[in-house]
């Protein structure tokens, strides 16, 4: 029998004893190693890291957006203990007490065990982690509407000032710097076709920075859709302004030259109101020449009024009536005799007389014309129509005029005079 066969036969015959010998050897080695080498070193991977914002961070809206969420640690302890430990038996948390501002910070990692164990010790020291913090704020941005892509019928126009939106603003939330970069919030209404009347449409919000660049960032939180927008459509027309004059009797109306500033304005009416097409001017009122004083010749200011529902697109609420050649005009005081005054529509059962024999008046007109006037050129009329007559003295209005045809001067102001009524055969 060869040597190899003898060895094989030996192992075959004594296999059970050999296995028992190996097992006992391992047990003896393990027992001896525990006694000779009671502590061993090891590392644990994947220990979860927690990051709890401090009270200060919460008050200042400082929010953690990124950090390393696991660490590897070194431990030592009894072999029979640490060999059974896993990452779930340890804790790791970030020390955020020194964070007072947004940015990227390096902070310490605090390590611990879920359950205290005297047979194990964490020997890792000085572990740090980078943490990125943002200040999260909210800001209300006023809503605008972009009507550039909307089409309206001929002669119609969208009135941007009257656009109605289902909300006045959109609340944008996110990182402080990002939120503060938002300068405008614009609703883009959706409508296919041509608008011929005021129309309600839906739209979505787009955000823009101060340079007019659209901001597309998923980190910004805001309501994008579900906005209702009412687009007002108006008929638009530009019309001249017109003023009317009330002239004294026998006055030469062609002698007064004037201009109106502005000469015209642009107005708008609801699209359904076709009456605007029949307008050919805007009347701004009347000027009674007898109510004009010399200072008024520098210009008379009149309000521009429009029918209800109409808009003044020129945004000019008043017009100025300017007189020409005002340097040649002046005023002159006259004392006139009431002998030139006449009573109209008096009661035939009464006799009327003026208490005052003379009367002071002011005439306005071209200086050359005034110099040629005399008190005899000024007459007065008292019209008693509709005024109850009774004996005694009444203070009544007298209408004054300058005699002649096509006169170019006038009596300025309102005048009253005392008139006595005496009953005939009273």
mmCIF file of C-alpha atoms in Angstrom:
data_model
loop_
_atom_site.group_PDB
_atom_site.id
_atom_site.type_symbol
_atom_site.label_atom_id
_atom_site.label_comp_id
_atom_site.label_asym_id
_atom_site.label_seq_id
_atom_site.Cartn_x
_atom_site.Cartn_y
_atom_site.Cartn_z
ATOM 1 C CA UNK A 1 0.000 0.000 0.000
ATOM 2 C CA UNK A 2 1.366 3.380 -0.985
ATOM 3 C CA UNK A 3 1.868 6.219 1.476
ATOM 4 C CA UNK A 4 -1.037 8.303 0.150
ATOM 5 C CA UNK A 5 -3.428 5.393 0.404
ATOM 6 C CA UNK A 6 -2.345 4.825 3.994
ATOM 7 C CA UNK A 7 -3.007 8.493 4.807
ATOM 8 C CA UNK A 8 -6.405 8.425 3.131
ATOM 9 C CA UNK A 9 -7.398 5.302 4.957
ATOM 10 C CA UNK A 10 -6.344 6.913 8.234
ATOM 11 C CA UNK A 11 -8.484 9.995 7.705
ATOM 12 C CA UNK A 12 -11.406 7.899 6.589
ATOM 13 C CA UNK A 13 -11.158 5.726 9.644
ATOM 14 C CA UNK A 14 -10.687 8.631 12.068
ATOM 15 C CA UNK A 15 -12.844 11.358 10.351
ATOM 16 C CA UNK A 16 -15.283 11.786 13.239
ATOM 17 C CA UNK A 17 -12.497 12.154 15.756
ATOM 18 C CA UNK A 18 -10.768 14.724 13.563
ATOM 19 C CA UNK A 19 -13.930 16.874 13.246
ATOM 20 C CA UNK A 20 -14.432 16.817 17.006
ATOM 21 C CA UNK A 21 -10.822 17.802 17.477
ATOM 22 C CA UNK A 22 -11.228 20.836 15.150
ATOM 23 C CA UNK A 23 -14.409 21.981 16.885
ATOM 24 C CA UNK A 24 -12.822 21.707 20.302
ATOM 25 C CA UNK A 25 -9.770 23.575 19.021
ATOM 26 C CA UNK A 26 -11.930 26.501 17.837
ATOM 27 C CA UNK A 27 -13.763 26.633 21.143
ATOM 28 C CA UNK A 28 -10.531 26.566 23.060
ATOM 29 C CA UNK A 29 -9.069 29.307 20.777
ATOM 30 C CA UNK A 30 -12.173 31.512 21.200
ATOM 31 C CA UNK A 31 -12.081 31.119 24.975
ATOM 32 C CA UNK A 32 -8.376 31.868 25.113
ATOM 33 C CA UNK A 33 -8.720 34.918 22.804
ATOM 34 C CA UNK A 34 -11.438 36.361 24.989
ATOM 35 C CA UNK A 35 -9.235 36.096 27.967
ATOM 36 C CA UNK A 36 -6.062 37.284 26.264
ATOM 37 C CA UNK A 37 -7.703 39.892 23.866
ATOM 38 C CA UNK A 38 -10.957 41.018 25.630
ATOM 39 C CA UNK A 39 -11.476 44.230 23.460
ATOM 40 C CA UNK A 40 -11.483 44.510 19.668
ATOM 41 C CA UNK A 41 -11.993 47.386 17.196
ATOM 42 C CA UNK A 42 -14.557 47.594 14.428
ATOM 43 C CA UNK A 43 -16.386 50.125 12.235
ATOM 44 C CA UNK A 44 -20.067 50.527 11.511
ATOM 45 C CA UNK A 45 -21.306 52.021 8.206
ATOM 46 C CA UNK A 46 -24.612 53.719 7.422
ATOM 47 C CA UNK A 47 -25.436 55.271 10.793
ATOM 48 C CA UNK A 48 -28.407 57.588 10.083
ATOM 49 C CA UNK A 49 -27.854 61.299 10.788
ATOM 50 C CA UNK A 50 -30.696 63.510 12.031
ATOM 51 C CA UNK A 51 -30.864 67.313 11.754
ATOM 52 C CA UNK A 52 -33.355 69.083 13.987
ATOM 53 C CA UNK A 53 -33.625 72.864 13.452
ATOM 54 C CA UNK A 54 -33.088 74.927 16.578
ATOM 55 C CA UNK A 55 -35.740 77.251 17.987
ATOM 56 C CA UNK A 56 -33.785 80.196 16.579
ATOM 57 C CA UNK A 57 -33.746 78.639 13.120
ATOM 58 C CA UNK A 58 -37.477 78.092 13.273
ATOM 59 C CA UNK A 59 -38.094 81.685 14.332
ATOM 60 C CA UNK A 60 -35.892 82.978 11.518
ATOM 61 C CA UNK A 61 -37.418 80.637 8.910
ATOM 62 C CA UNK A 62 -34.039 78.950 8.372
ATOM 63 C CA UNK A 63 -34.674 75.621 6.698
ATOM 64 C CA UNK A 64 -32.211 72.766 6.086
ATOM 65 C CA UNK A 65 -32.239 71.724 2.458
ATOM 66 C CA UNK A 66 -29.176 69.459 2.207
ATOM 67 C CA UNK A 67 -26.765 67.496 4.460
ATOM 68 C CA UNK A 68 -25.005 64.110 4.598
ATOM 69 C CA UNK A 69 -27.573 61.750 6.059
ATOM 70 C CA UNK A 70 -25.282 58.811 7.054
ATOM 71 C CA UNK A 71 -21.831 58.435 8.660
ATOM 72 C CA UNK A 72 -19.376 55.616 9.384
ATOM 73 C CA UNK A 73 -18.095 55.306 12.960
ATOM 74 C CA UNK A 74 -15.316 53.475 14.775
ATOM 75 C CA UNK A 75 -16.099 51.424 17.904
ATOM 76 C CA UNK A 76 -14.285 49.204 20.379
ATOM 77 C CA UNK A 77 -15.485 46.737 22.963
ATOM 78 C CA UNK A 78 -16.021 43.135 23.824
ATOM 79 C CA UNK A 79 -15.768 40.917 20.815
ATOM 80 C CA UNK A 80 -18.936 39.078 21.672
ATOM 81 C CA UNK A 81 -20.796 42.410 21.977
ATOM 82 C CA UNK A 82 -19.677 44.541 19.052
ATOM 83 C CA UNK A 83 -19.935 41.660 16.663
ATOM 84 C CA UNK A 84 -23.685 41.761 17.101
ATOM 85 C CA UNK A 85 -24.147 45.562 16.723
ATOM 86 C CA UNK A 86 -25.571 47.217 13.584
ATOM 87 C CA UNK A 87 -26.071 50.831 12.375
ATOM 88 C CA UNK A 88 -29.511 50.889 13.997
ATOM 89 C CA UNK A 89 -27.903 50.623 17.433
ATOM 90 C CA UNK A 90 -26.238 54.044 17.099
ATOM 91 C CA UNK A 91 -27.436 57.640 16.802
ATOM 92 C CA UNK A 92 -25.906 60.600 15.002
ATOM 93 C CA UNK A 93 -27.234 64.184 15.051
ATOM 94 C CA UNK A 94 -26.006 67.519 13.778
ATOM 95 C CA UNK A 95 -25.116 70.292 16.232
ATOM 96 C CA UNK A 96 -26.898 73.287 14.678
ATOM 97 C CA UNK A 97 -26.622 75.703 17.611
ATOM 98 C CA UNK A 98 -24.177 78.018 15.804
ATOM 99 C CA UNK A 99 -26.260 78.413 12.634
ATOM 100 C CA UNK A 100 -27.752 81.910 12.503
ATOM 101 C CA UNK A 101 -27.815 82.648 8.773
ATOM 102 C CA UNK A 102 -28.474 80.964 5.433
ATOM 103 C CA UNK A 103 -25.614 79.335 3.550
ATOM 104 C CA UNK A 104 -23.428 76.228 3.724
ATOM 105 C CA UNK A 105 -22.052 75.473 7.209
ATOM 106 C CA UNK A 106 -19.704 72.860 8.652
ATOM 107 C CA UNK A 107 -21.119 71.480 11.904
ATOM 108 C CA UNK A 108 -20.189 68.795 14.410
ATOM 109 C CA UNK A 109 -21.798 65.366 14.424
ATOM 110 C CA UNK A 110 -22.883 64.159 17.865
ATOM 111 C CA UNK A 111 -22.705 60.354 18.226
ATOM 112 C CA UNK A 112 -24.449 58.071 20.719
ATOM 113 C CA UNK A 113 -25.987 54.649 21.262
ATOM 114 C CA UNK A 114 -29.659 53.847 21.231
ATOM 115 C CA UNK A 115 -29.182 51.763 24.390
ATOM 116 C CA UNK A 116 -26.303 52.275 26.804
ATOM 117 C CA UNK A 117 -23.804 49.382 26.674
ATOM 118 C CA UNK A 118 -20.761 49.166 28.934
ATOM 119 C CA UNK A 119 -19.168 46.562 26.676
ATOM 120 C CA UNK A 120 -18.974 48.959 23.675
ATOM 121 C CA UNK A 121 -17.431 52.405 23.185
ATOM 122 C CA UNK A 122 -17.615 54.831 20.249
ATOM 123 C CA UNK A 123 -14.083 56.012 19.567
ATOM 124 C CA UNK A 124 -14.761 58.249 16.517
ATOM 125 C CA UNK A 125 -14.082 61.914 17.331
ATOM 126 C CA UNK A 126 -14.237 65.195 15.443
ATOM 127 C CA UNK A 127 -16.765 64.051 12.896
ATOM 128 C CA UNK A 128 -18.230 66.982 10.916
ATOM 129 C CA UNK A 129 -20.817 67.419 8.206
ATOM 130 C CA UNK A 130 -21.684 70.141 5.735
ATOM 131 C CA UNK A 131 -25.244 71.417 5.929
ATOM 132 C CA UNK A 132 -26.922 73.863 3.539
ATOM 133 C CA UNK A 133 -29.519 76.220 5.009
ATOM 134 C CA UNK A 134 -31.983 78.552 3.309
ATOM 135 C CA UNK A 135 -34.134 81.320 4.745
ATOM 136 C CA UNK A 136 -37.643 80.519 3.555
ATOM 137 C CA UNK A 137 -39.952 83.495 3.165
ATOM 138 C CA UNK A 138 -43.329 84.265 1.633
ATOM 139 C CA UNK A 139 -44.077 87.360 -0.440
ATOM 140 C CA UNK A 140 -47.268 88.687 -2.033
ATOM 141 C CA UNK A 141 -46.721 89.764 -5.639
ATOM 142 C CA UNK A 142 -49.461 91.910 -7.306
ATOM 143 C CA UNK A 143 -51.014 90.194 -10.294
ATOM 144 C CA UNK A 144 -50.855 91.673 -13.795
ATOM 145 C CA UNK A 145 -52.467 90.485 -16.994
ATOM 146 C CA UNK A 146 -50.716 90.182 -20.344
ATOM 147 C CA UNK A 147 -53.205 90.984 -23.098
ATOM 148 C CA UNK A 148 -50.658 91.176 -25.920
ATOM 149 C CA UNK A 149 -51.764 87.861 -27.398
ATOM 150 C CA UNK A 150 -55.492 88.631 -27.307
ATOM 151 C CA UNK A 151 -57.318 89.788 -30.430
ATOM 152 C CA UNK A 152 -60.319 92.174 -30.539
ATOM 153 C CA UNK A 153 -62.673 93.242 -33.290
ATOM 154 C CA UNK A 154 -62.202 96.305 -35.489
ATOM 155 C CA UNK A 155 -62.757 99.581 -33.655
ATOM 156 C CA UNK A 156 -62.570 97.847 -30.292
ATOM 157 C CA UNK A 157 -59.924 98.034 -27.620
ATOM 158 C CA UNK A 158 -59.076 96.240 -24.377
ATOM 159 C CA UNK A 159 -59.154 98.554 -21.365
ATOM 160 C CA UNK A 160 -56.324 97.305 -19.179
ATOM 161 C CA UNK A 161 -57.281 99.531 -16.225
ATOM 162 C CA UNK A 162 -60.670 97.806 -15.925
ATOM 163 C CA UNK A 163 -59.441 94.202 -16.037
ATOM 164 C CA UNK A 164 -60.876 92.149 -13.181
ATOM 165 C CA UNK A 165 -58.927 89.232 -11.694
ATOM 166 C CA UNK A 166 -60.217 86.587 -9.303
ATOM 167 C CA UNK A 167 -57.256 87.392 -7.011
ATOM 168 C CA UNK A 168 -55.287 90.566 -6.351
ATOM 169 C CA UNK A 169 -51.946 88.870 -5.728
ATOM 170 C CA UNK A 170 -50.097 85.562 -5.721
ATOM 171 C CA UNK A 171 -48.150 84.363 -2.665
ATOM 172 C CA UNK A 172 -44.672 83.123 -3.582
ATOM 173 C CA UNK A 173 -42.763 80.970 -1.063
ATOM 174 C CA UNK A 174 -39.188 79.752 -1.172
ATOM 175 C CA UNK A 175 -35.576 80.730 -0.575
ATOM 176 C CA UNK A 176 -35.261 84.387 0.385
ATOM 177 C CA UNK A 177 -32.916 85.339 -2.456
ATOM 178 C CA UNK A 178 -35.025 83.476 -4.999
ATOM 179 C CA UNK A 179 -38.303 84.980 -3.788
ATOM 180 C CA UNK A 180 -36.807 88.485 -3.767
ATOM 181 C CA UNK A 181 -35.749 88.028 -7.390
ATOM 182 C CA UNK A 182 -39.429 87.917 -8.403
ATOM 183 C CA UNK A 183 -40.388 91.356 -9.711
ATOM 184 C CA UNK A 184 -43.670 90.628 -11.516
ATOM 185 C CA UNK A 185 -46.423 88.018 -11.545
ATOM 186 C CA UNK A 186 -48.230 87.968 -14.890
ATOM 187 C CA UNK A 187 -51.359 86.044 -15.811
ATOM 188 C CA UNK A 188 -51.309 84.773 -19.378
ATOM 189 C CA UNK A 189 -55.012 84.511 -20.357
ATOM 190 C CA UNK A 190 -56.059 81.838 -22.816
ATOM 191 C CA UNK A 191 -58.610 82.705 -25.520
ATOM 192 C CA UNK A 192 -58.928 81.440 -29.074
ATOM 193 C CA UNK A 193 -60.544 83.777 -31.558
ATOM 194 C CA UNK A 194 -61.510 87.450 -31.611
ATOM 195 C CA UNK A 195 -63.161 89.239 -28.692
ATOM 196 C CA UNK A 196 -66.114 91.447 -29.610
ATOM 197 C CA UNK A 197 -67.376 92.059 -26.094
ATOM 198 C CA UNK A 198 -66.243 91.918 -22.489
ATOM 199 C CA UNK A 199 -65.191 88.311 -21.885
ATOM 200 C CA UNK A 200 -64.216 86.154 -18.891
ATOM 201 C CA UNK A 201 -61.263 83.819 -19.532
ATOM 202 C CA UNK A 202 -58.936 81.607 -17.492
ATOM 203 C CA UNK A 203 -55.183 81.917 -17.195
ATOM 204 C CA UNK A 204 -51.968 80.747 -15.536
ATOM 205 C CA UNK A 205 -49.350 82.804 -13.685
ATOM 206 C CA UNK A 206 -45.776 83.287 -14.883
ATOM 207 C CA UNK A 207 -43.090 84.908 -12.739
ATOM 208 C CA UNK A 208 -40.492 87.378 -14.082
ATOM 209 C CA UNK A 209 -37.407 89.055 -12.638
ATOM 210 C CA UNK A 210 -36.581 92.746 -12.917
ATOM 211 C CA UNK A 211 -34.848 92.192 -16.260
ATOM 212 C CA UNK A 212 -38.040 90.713 -17.702
ATOM 213 C CA UNK A 213 -36.704 87.148 -17.810
ATOM 214 C CA UNK A 214 -39.183 84.415 -17.021
ATOM 215 C CA UNK A 215 -38.343 82.543 -13.817
ATOM 216 C CA UNK A 216 -38.739 78.788 -14.070
ATOM 217 C CA UNK A 217 -37.654 77.233 -10.787
ATOM 218 C CA UNK A 218 -39.403 74.311 -9.144
ATOM 219 C CA UNK A 219 -38.194 75.477 -5.711
ATOM 220 C CA UNK A 220 -40.661 78.370 -5.790
ATOM 221 C CA UNK A 221 -44.075 77.514 -4.406
ATOM 222 C CA UNK A 222 -47.106 79.443 -5.693
ATOM 223 C CA UNK A 223 -50.527 78.909 -7.251
ATOM 224 C CA UNK A 224 -49.996 78.580 -10.985
ATOM 225 C CA UNK A 225 -53.464 77.918 -12.373
ATOM 226 C CA UNK A 226 -57.166 78.483 -11.588
ATOM 227 C CA UNK A 227 -57.286 82.243 -12.190
ATOM 228 C CA UNK A 228 -60.306 83.923 -13.755
ATOM 229 C CA UNK A 229 -59.804 87.138 -15.718
ATOM 230 C CA UNK A 230 -62.520 89.429 -17.091
ATOM 231 C CA UNK A 231 -61.246 91.298 -20.145
ATOM 232 C CA UNK A 232 -63.221 94.549 -20.745
ATOM 233 C CA UNK A 233 -63.681 95.374 -24.425
ATOM 234 C CA UNK A 234 -64.643 98.943 -25.387
ATOM 235 C CA UNK A 235 -65.433 100.974 -28.500
ATOM 236 C CA UNK A 236 -62.898 103.786 -28.870
ATOM 237 C CA UNK A 237 -63.263 107.176 -30.539
ATOM 238 C CA UNK A 238 -61.300 110.451 -30.557
ATOM 239 C CA UNK A 239 -63.527 113.557 -30.507
ATOM 240 C CA UNK A 240 -62.963 117.337 -30.416
ATOM 241 C CA UNK A 241 -63.976 119.364 -27.377
ATOM 242 C CA UNK A 242 -66.611 122.072 -27.695
ATOM 243 C CA UNK A 243 -67.680 124.942 -25.456
ATOM 244 C CA UNK A 244 -70.837 127.053 -25.798
ATOM 245 C CA UNK A 245 -71.128 130.760 -24.976
ATOM 246 C CA UNK A 246 -74.096 132.737 -23.718
ATOM 247 C CA UNK A 247 -73.689 136.224 -25.181
ATOM 248 C CA UNK A 248 -75.415 139.437 -24.142
ATOM 249 C CA UNK A 249 -78.090 140.813 -26.422
ATOM 250 C CA UNK A 250 -76.703 142.427 -29.597
ATOM 251 C CA UNK A 251 -73.189 141.134 -28.882
ATOM 252 C CA UNK A 252 -70.853 140.376 -31.793
ATOM 253 C CA UNK A 253 -70.027 136.723 -31.114
ATOM 254 C CA UNK A 254 -67.317 136.781 -33.776
ATOM 255 C CA UNK A 255 -65.322 139.242 -31.718
ATOM 256 C CA UNK A 256 -64.431 136.603 -29.102
ATOM 257 C CA UNK A 257 -61.575 134.382 -30.236
ATOM 258 C CA UNK A 258 -60.606 131.407 -28.109
ATOM 259 C CA UNK A 259 -58.973 127.977 -28.148
ATOM 260 C CA UNK A 260 -59.504 124.843 -26.058
ATOM 261 C CA UNK A 261 -56.672 122.828 -24.540
ATOM 262 C CA UNK A 262 -56.709 119.944 -25.187
ATOM 263 C CA UNK A 263 -58.476 120.227 -28.500
ATOM 264 C CA UNK A 264 -59.644 116.603 -28.394
ATOM 265 C CA UNK A 265 -59.752 113.543 -26.173
ATOM 266 C CA UNK A 266 -60.077 109.819 -26.747
ATOM 267 C CA UNK A 267 -63.077 108.162 -25.106
ATOM 268 C CA UNK A 268 -64.337 104.604 -24.836
ATOM 269 C CA UNK A 269 -67.747 103.018 -24.389
ATOM 270 C CA UNK A 270 -68.701 99.395 -23.693
ATOM 271 C CA UNK A 271 -68.549 97.321 -26.879
ATOM 272 C CA UNK A 272 -72.328 96.896 -26.814
ATOM 273 C CA UNK A 273 -72.923 100.674 -26.812
ATOM 274 C CA UNK A 274 -73.015 101.726 -30.462
ATOM 275 C CA UNK A 275 -74.281 105.231 -29.613
ATOM 276 C CA UNK A 276 -70.683 106.398 -29.408
ATOM 277 C CA UNK A 277 -70.512 106.120 -33.190
ATOM 278 C CA UNK A 278 -73.053 108.960 -33.465
ATOM 279 C CA UNK A 279 -71.036 111.398 -31.361
ATOM 280 C CA UNK A 280 -69.105 114.064 -33.234
ATOM 281 C CA UNK A 281 -67.908 116.200 -30.314
ATOM 282 C CA UNK A 282 -67.699 116.431 -26.525
ATOM 283 C CA UNK A 283 -69.481 119.425 -24.985
ATOM 284 C CA UNK A 284 -67.654 120.643 -21.894
ATOM 285 C CA UNK A 285 -70.202 123.261 -20.828
ATOM 286 C CA UNK A 286 -71.340 126.859 -21.245
ATOM 287 C CA UNK A 287 -69.619 130.138 -20.487
ATOM 288 C CA UNK A 288 -71.899 133.065 -19.707
ATOM 289 C CA UNK A 289 -69.981 136.094 -20.933
ATOM 290 C CA UNK A 290 -71.583 138.335 -18.334
ATOM 291 C CA UNK A 291 -70.008 136.138 -15.674
ATOM 292 C CA UNK A 292 -66.519 136.643 -17.096
ATOM 293 C CA UNK A 293 -64.199 139.023 -15.254
ATOM 294 C CA UNK A 294 -60.910 140.371 -16.619
ATOM 295 C CA UNK A 295 -58.924 137.769 -14.706
ATOM 296 C CA UNK A 296 -61.006 135.019 -16.339
ATOM 297 C CA UNK A 297 -59.736 136.101 -19.744
ATOM 298 C CA UNK A 298 -56.473 134.392 -18.765
ATOM 299 C CA UNK A 299 -58.369 131.108 -19.107
ATOM 300 C CA UNK A 300 -61.502 129.384 -17.909
ATOM 301 C CA UNK A 301 -61.142 125.871 -16.506
ATOM 302 C CA UNK A 302 -64.031 123.486 -17.190
ATOM 303 C CA UNK A 303 -64.591 119.889 -16.114
ATOM 304 C CA UNK A 304 -64.874 117.237 -18.824
ATOM 305 C CA UNK A 305 -67.888 115.025 -18.108
ATOM 306 C CA UNK A 306 -68.837 111.856 -19.968
ATOM 307 C CA UNK A 307 -71.985 109.699 -19.914
ATOM 308 C CA UNK A 308 -72.150 106.897 -17.368
ATOM 309 C CA UNK A 309 -70.155 103.867 -18.469
ATOM 310 C CA UNK A 310 -67.863 105.883 -20.736
ATOM 311 C CA UNK A 311 -64.137 106.217 -20.067
ATOM 312 C CA UNK A 312 -61.805 109.108 -20.672
ATOM 313 C CA UNK A 313 -58.782 107.333 -22.122
ATOM 314 C CA UNK A 314 -56.827 110.575 -22.358
ATOM 315 C CA UNK A 315 -57.028 110.857 -18.560
ATOM 316 C CA UNK A 316 -57.645 114.590 -18.902
ATOM 317 C CA UNK A 317 -60.343 115.577 -16.466
ATOM 318 C CA UNK A 318 -60.457 119.309 -17.230
ATOM 319 C CA UNK A 319 -60.111 121.581 -20.257
ATOM 320 C CA UNK A 320 -58.779 125.128 -20.439
ATOM 321 C CA UNK A 321 -60.568 127.733 -22.559
ATOM 322 C CA UNK A 322 -57.981 130.351 -23.520
ATOM 323 C CA UNK A 323 -58.984 133.727 -24.969
ATOM 324 C CA UNK A 324 -56.959 135.420 -27.681
ATOM 325 C CA UNK A 325 -55.886 139.085 -27.800
ATOM 326 C CA UNK A 326 -56.512 139.440 -24.067
ATOM 327 C CA UNK A 327 -53.837 142.142 -23.861
ATOM 328 C CA UNK A 328 -56.178 144.499 -25.690
ATOM 329 C CA UNK A 329 -59.019 143.942 -23.204
ATOM 330 C CA UNK A 330 -59.654 145.871 -20.027
ATOM 331 C CA UNK A 331 -62.399 146.973 -17.657
ATOM 332 C CA UNK A 332 -63.992 150.312 -16.882
ATOM 333 C CA UNK A 333 -66.349 151.397 -14.093
ATOM 334 C CA UNK A 334 -69.489 153.348 -15.021
ATOM 335 C CA UNK A 335 -72.129 155.039 -12.936
ATOM 336 C CA UNK A 336 -75.389 154.725 -14.812
ATOM 337 C CA UNK A 337 -78.706 156.403 -14.234
ATOM 338 C CA UNK A 338 -81.751 154.297 -13.514
ATOM 339 C CA UNK A 339 -83.643 156.619 -15.818
ATOM 340 C CA UNK A 340 -82.445 154.272 -18.567
ATOM 341 C CA UNK A 341 -83.930 151.212 -16.820
ATOM 342 C CA UNK A 342 -87.151 149.547 -17.941
ATOM 343 C CA UNK A 343 -89.651 147.374 -16.054
ATOM 344 C CA UNK A 344 -91.242 144.482 -17.973
ATOM 345 C CA UNK A 345 -94.248 142.314 -17.113
ATOM 346 C CA UNK A 346 -95.335 144.431 -14.186
ATOM 347 C CA UNK A 347 -98.825 144.297 -12.688
ATOM 348 C CA UNK A 348 -100.906 147.082 -14.318
ATOM 349 C CA UNK A 349 -102.533 147.788 -10.966
ATOM 350 C CA UNK A 350 -99.163 149.003 -9.655
ATOM 351 C CA UNK A 351 -96.786 151.800 -10.436
ATOM 352 C CA UNK A 352 -93.065 150.969 -10.197
ATOM 353 C CA UNK A 353 -90.149 153.226 -9.355
ATOM 354 C CA UNK A 354 -86.477 152.624 -8.589
ATOM 355 C CA UNK A 355 -85.344 153.498 -5.106
ATOM 356 C CA UNK A 356 -81.805 154.195 -6.321
ATOM 357 C CA UNK A 357 -81.283 156.858 -8.964
ATOM 358 C CA UNK A 358 -77.743 155.821 -9.905
ATOM 359 C CA UNK A 359 -76.095 152.473 -10.259
ATOM 360 C CA UNK A 360 -72.396 151.377 -10.480
ATOM 361 C CA UNK A 361 -71.444 148.758 -13.096
ATOM 362 C CA UNK A 362 -68.283 147.249 -14.608
ATOM 363 C CA UNK A 363 -67.829 146.979 -18.355
ATOM 364 C CA UNK A 364 -65.263 144.671 -20.011
ATOM 365 C CA UNK A 365 -64.096 144.715 -23.589
ATOM 366 C CA UNK A 366 -61.428 146.036 -25.935
ATOM 367 C CA UNK A 367 -59.844 149.079 -24.321
ATOM 368 C CA UNK A 368 -60.514 151.251 -27.367
ATOM 369 C CA UNK A 369 -64.199 150.364 -27.272
ATOM 370 C CA UNK A 370 -64.520 151.065 -23.547
ATOM 371 C CA UNK A 371 -62.991 154.517 -23.893
ATOM 372 C CA UNK A 372 -65.754 155.489 -26.317
ATOM 373 C CA UNK A 373 -68.592 154.329 -24.070
ATOM 374 C CA UNK A 374 -70.666 156.619 -21.897
ATOM 375 C CA UNK A 375 -73.179 155.881 -19.168
ATOM 376 C CA UNK A 376 -75.963 156.624 -21.615
ATOM 377 C CA UNK A 377 -74.853 153.599 -23.675
ATOM 378 C CA UNK A 378 -75.740 151.278 -20.796
ATOM 379 C CA UNK A 379 -79.359 150.297 -20.202
ATOM 380 C CA UNK A 380 -81.092 147.960 -17.793
ATOM 381 C CA UNK A 381 -84.220 145.836 -17.727
ATOM 382 C CA UNK A 382 -86.114 144.403 -14.755
ATOM 383 C CA UNK A 383 -88.365 141.493 -15.701
ATOM 384 C CA UNK A 384 -91.073 140.881 -13.093
ATOM 385 C CA UNK A 385 -92.543 137.846 -14.832
ATOM 386 C CA UNK A 386 -93.385 135.245 -12.192
ATOM 387 C CA UNK A 387 -92.615 137.600 -9.303
ATOM 388 C CA UNK A 388 -95.657 138.242 -7.052
ATOM 389 C CA UNK A 389 -96.368 141.936 -6.753
ATOM 390 C CA UNK A 390 -97.296 143.619 -3.498
ATOM 391 C CA UNK A 391 -96.919 147.122 -2.216
ATOM 392 C CA UNK A 392 -93.518 147.963 -0.903
ATOM 393 C CA UNK A 393 -89.846 147.608 -1.879
ATOM 394 C CA UNK A 394 -88.270 144.460 -3.362
ATOM 395 C CA UNK A 395 -84.704 143.677 -4.327
ATOM 396 C CA UNK A 396 -84.791 142.238 -7.854
ATOM 397 C CA UNK A 397 -82.337 141.317 -10.610
ATOM 398 C CA UNK A 398 -81.608 143.854 -13.330
ATOM 399 C CA UNK A 399 -80.257 142.789 -16.720
ATOM 400 C CA UNK A 400 -77.734 145.301 -18.107
ATOM 401 C CA UNK A 401 -76.669 145.695 -21.723
ATOM 402 C CA UNK A 402 -74.673 147.995 -23.912
ATOM 403 C CA UNK A 403 -76.743 149.693 -26.544
ATOM 404 C CA UNK A 404 -76.075 149.212 -30.231
ATOM 405 C CA UNK A 405 -75.645 146.447 -32.752
ATOM 406 C CA UNK A 406 -72.732 143.961 -32.831
ATOM 407 C CA UNK A 407 -71.186 145.445 -29.701
ATOM 408 C CA UNK A 408 -67.896 143.924 -28.536
ATOM 409 C CA UNK A 409 -67.986 144.867 -24.840
ATOM 410 C CA UNK A 410 -70.184 143.552 -22.057
ATOM 411 C CA UNK A 411 -71.315 144.275 -18.515
ATOM 412 C CA UNK A 412 -69.662 141.892 -16.091
ATOM 413 C CA UNK A 413 -71.358 140.479 -13.002
ATOM 414 C CA UNK A 414 -74.836 140.098 -11.532
ATOM 415 C CA UNK A 415 -76.698 143.135 -10.293
ATOM 416 C CA UNK A 416 -79.757 143.678 -8.133
ATOM 417 C CA UNK A 417 -81.725 146.841 -7.542
ATOM 418 C CA UNK A 418 -84.443 147.968 -5.132
ATOM 419 C CA UNK A 419 -87.775 148.663 -6.816
ATOM 420 C CA UNK A 420 -90.856 150.124 -5.159
ATOM 421 C CA UNK A 421 -94.366 149.000 -6.109
ATOM 422 C CA UNK A 422 -97.253 151.404 -5.392
ATOM 423 C CA UNK A 423 -100.827 150.371 -6.018
ATOM 424 C CA UNK A 424 -102.776 152.653 -8.333
ATOM 425 C CA UNK A 425 -105.574 154.419 -6.475
ATOM 426 C CA UNK A 426 -104.286 152.719 -3.369
#
